[in-house]
Short mmCIF file of C-alpha atoms in Angstrom, two decimals:
data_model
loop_
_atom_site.label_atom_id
_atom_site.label_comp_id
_atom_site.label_asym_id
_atom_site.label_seq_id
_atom_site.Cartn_x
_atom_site.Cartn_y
_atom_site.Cartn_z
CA UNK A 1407 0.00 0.00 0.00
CA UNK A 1408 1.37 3.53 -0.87
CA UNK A 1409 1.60 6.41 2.02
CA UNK A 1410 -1.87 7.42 0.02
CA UNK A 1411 -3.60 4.47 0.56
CA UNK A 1412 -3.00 4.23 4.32
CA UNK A 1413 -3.38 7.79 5.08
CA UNK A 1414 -7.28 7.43 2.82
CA UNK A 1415 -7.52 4.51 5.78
CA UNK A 1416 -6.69 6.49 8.17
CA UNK A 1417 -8.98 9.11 7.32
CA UNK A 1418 -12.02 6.33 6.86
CA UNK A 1419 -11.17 5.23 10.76
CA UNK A 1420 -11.24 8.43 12.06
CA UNK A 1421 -15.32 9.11 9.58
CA UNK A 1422 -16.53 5.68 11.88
CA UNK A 1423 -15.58 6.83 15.31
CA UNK A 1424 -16.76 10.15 14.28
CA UNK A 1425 -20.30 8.34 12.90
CA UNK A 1426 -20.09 6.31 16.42
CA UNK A 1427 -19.80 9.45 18.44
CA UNK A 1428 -22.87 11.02 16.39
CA UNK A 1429 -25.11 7.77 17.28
CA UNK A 1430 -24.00 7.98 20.98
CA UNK A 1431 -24.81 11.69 21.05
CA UNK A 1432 -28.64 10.40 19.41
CA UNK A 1433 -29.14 7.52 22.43
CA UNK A 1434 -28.38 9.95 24.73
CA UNK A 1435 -31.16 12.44 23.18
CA UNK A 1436 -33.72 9.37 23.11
CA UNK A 1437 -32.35 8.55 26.94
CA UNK A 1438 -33.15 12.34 27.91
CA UNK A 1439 -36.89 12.32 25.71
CA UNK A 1440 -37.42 8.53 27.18
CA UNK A 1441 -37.05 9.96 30.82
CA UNK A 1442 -34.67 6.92 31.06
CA UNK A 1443 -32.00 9.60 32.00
CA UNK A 1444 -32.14 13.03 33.39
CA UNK A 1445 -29.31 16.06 32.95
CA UNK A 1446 -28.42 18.67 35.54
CA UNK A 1447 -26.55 20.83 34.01
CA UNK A 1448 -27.23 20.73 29.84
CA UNK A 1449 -29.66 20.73 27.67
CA UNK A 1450 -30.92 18.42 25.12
CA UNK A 1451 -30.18 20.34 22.49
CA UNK A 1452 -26.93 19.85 23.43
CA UNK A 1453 -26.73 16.92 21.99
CA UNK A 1454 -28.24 17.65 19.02
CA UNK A 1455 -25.88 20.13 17.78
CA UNK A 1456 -23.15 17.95 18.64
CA UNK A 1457 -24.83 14.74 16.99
CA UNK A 1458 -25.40 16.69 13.83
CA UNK A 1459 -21.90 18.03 14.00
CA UNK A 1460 -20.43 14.51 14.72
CA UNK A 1461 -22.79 13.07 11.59
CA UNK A 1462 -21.44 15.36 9.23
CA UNK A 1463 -17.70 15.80 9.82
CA UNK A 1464 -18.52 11.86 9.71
CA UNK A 1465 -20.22 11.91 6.15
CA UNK A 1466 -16.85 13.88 4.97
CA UNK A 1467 -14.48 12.26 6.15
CA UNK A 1468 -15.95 8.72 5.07
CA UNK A 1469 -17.04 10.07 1.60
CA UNK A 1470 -14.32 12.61 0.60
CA UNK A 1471 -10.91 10.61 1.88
CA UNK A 1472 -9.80 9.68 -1.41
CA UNK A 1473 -10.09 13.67 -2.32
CA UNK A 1474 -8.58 14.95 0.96
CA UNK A 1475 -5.63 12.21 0.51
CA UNK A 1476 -4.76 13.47 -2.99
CA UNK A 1477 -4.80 17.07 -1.49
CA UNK A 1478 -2.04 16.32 0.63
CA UNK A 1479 -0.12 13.21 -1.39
CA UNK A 1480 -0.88 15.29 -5.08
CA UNK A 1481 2.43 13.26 -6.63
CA UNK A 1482 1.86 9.85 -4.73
CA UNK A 1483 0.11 7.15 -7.19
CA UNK A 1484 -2.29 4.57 -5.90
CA UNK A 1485 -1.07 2.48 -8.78
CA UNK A 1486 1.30 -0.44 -6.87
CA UNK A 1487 4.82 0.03 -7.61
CA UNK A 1488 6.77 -2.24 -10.05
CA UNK A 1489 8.18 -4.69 -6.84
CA UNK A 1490 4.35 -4.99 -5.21
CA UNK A 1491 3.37 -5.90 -8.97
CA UNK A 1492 6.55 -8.83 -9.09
CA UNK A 1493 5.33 -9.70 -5.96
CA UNK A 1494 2.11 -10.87 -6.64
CA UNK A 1495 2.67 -12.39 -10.30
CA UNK A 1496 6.32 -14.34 -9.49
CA UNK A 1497 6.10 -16.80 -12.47
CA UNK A 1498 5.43 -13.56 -15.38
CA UNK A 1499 8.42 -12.43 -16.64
CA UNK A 1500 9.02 -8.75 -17.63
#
C-alpha cells in the first residue's frame, strides 16, 4: 500500500468513530426524551448540535478521503509500484 492508501484509511477510521460518536450523542437524546436519564446541568439540544456536527464531519471524512488524501499526497500514485506488482505475479516475466 502507498503512504496514500494508508493515510485514505486512516482518514475512513477516524469518519466511523466520528459516525459512532454522532449515534451515541442520538441515544443519549432518546435517553433524555425517554425519561430513562435526566441532565443537571445541559440541555438536550446539546446533543443535538453535537450529533449533527459529529454526523457530518462523519459523512466527509468517510465520503471525501480519497479527495482529501490526494490534497495532501498530489504526486503519490495509488497504482502499486513495479516490486508490489513482481510480488504478486512471481512466475510472469518482464
Amino acid at each position: 500500500m502507498t503512504p496514500r492508501d494508508w493515510f485514505t484509511l486512516v482518514l475512513r477510521y477516524f469518519g466511523i468513530t466520528e459516525a459512532l460518536a454522532g449515534l451515541n450523542d442520538a441515544i443519549g437524546v432518546f435517553a433524555v426524551h425517554a425519561q430513562w436519564q435526566s441532565l443537571l446541568h445541559s440541555q438536550p439540544t446539546n446533543y443535538v448540535a453535537y450529533g449533527i456536527v459529529h454526523v457530518l464531519l462523519a459523512v466527509w471524512l468517510l465520503f471525501m478521503a480519497p479527495q482529501i488524501a490526494r490534497f495532501f499526497y498530489p504526486g503519490a500514485t495509488n497504482k502499486p509500484s513495479e516490486l508490489q506488482q513482481s510480488q504478486a505475479n512471481p512466475n510472469e516475466k518482464p
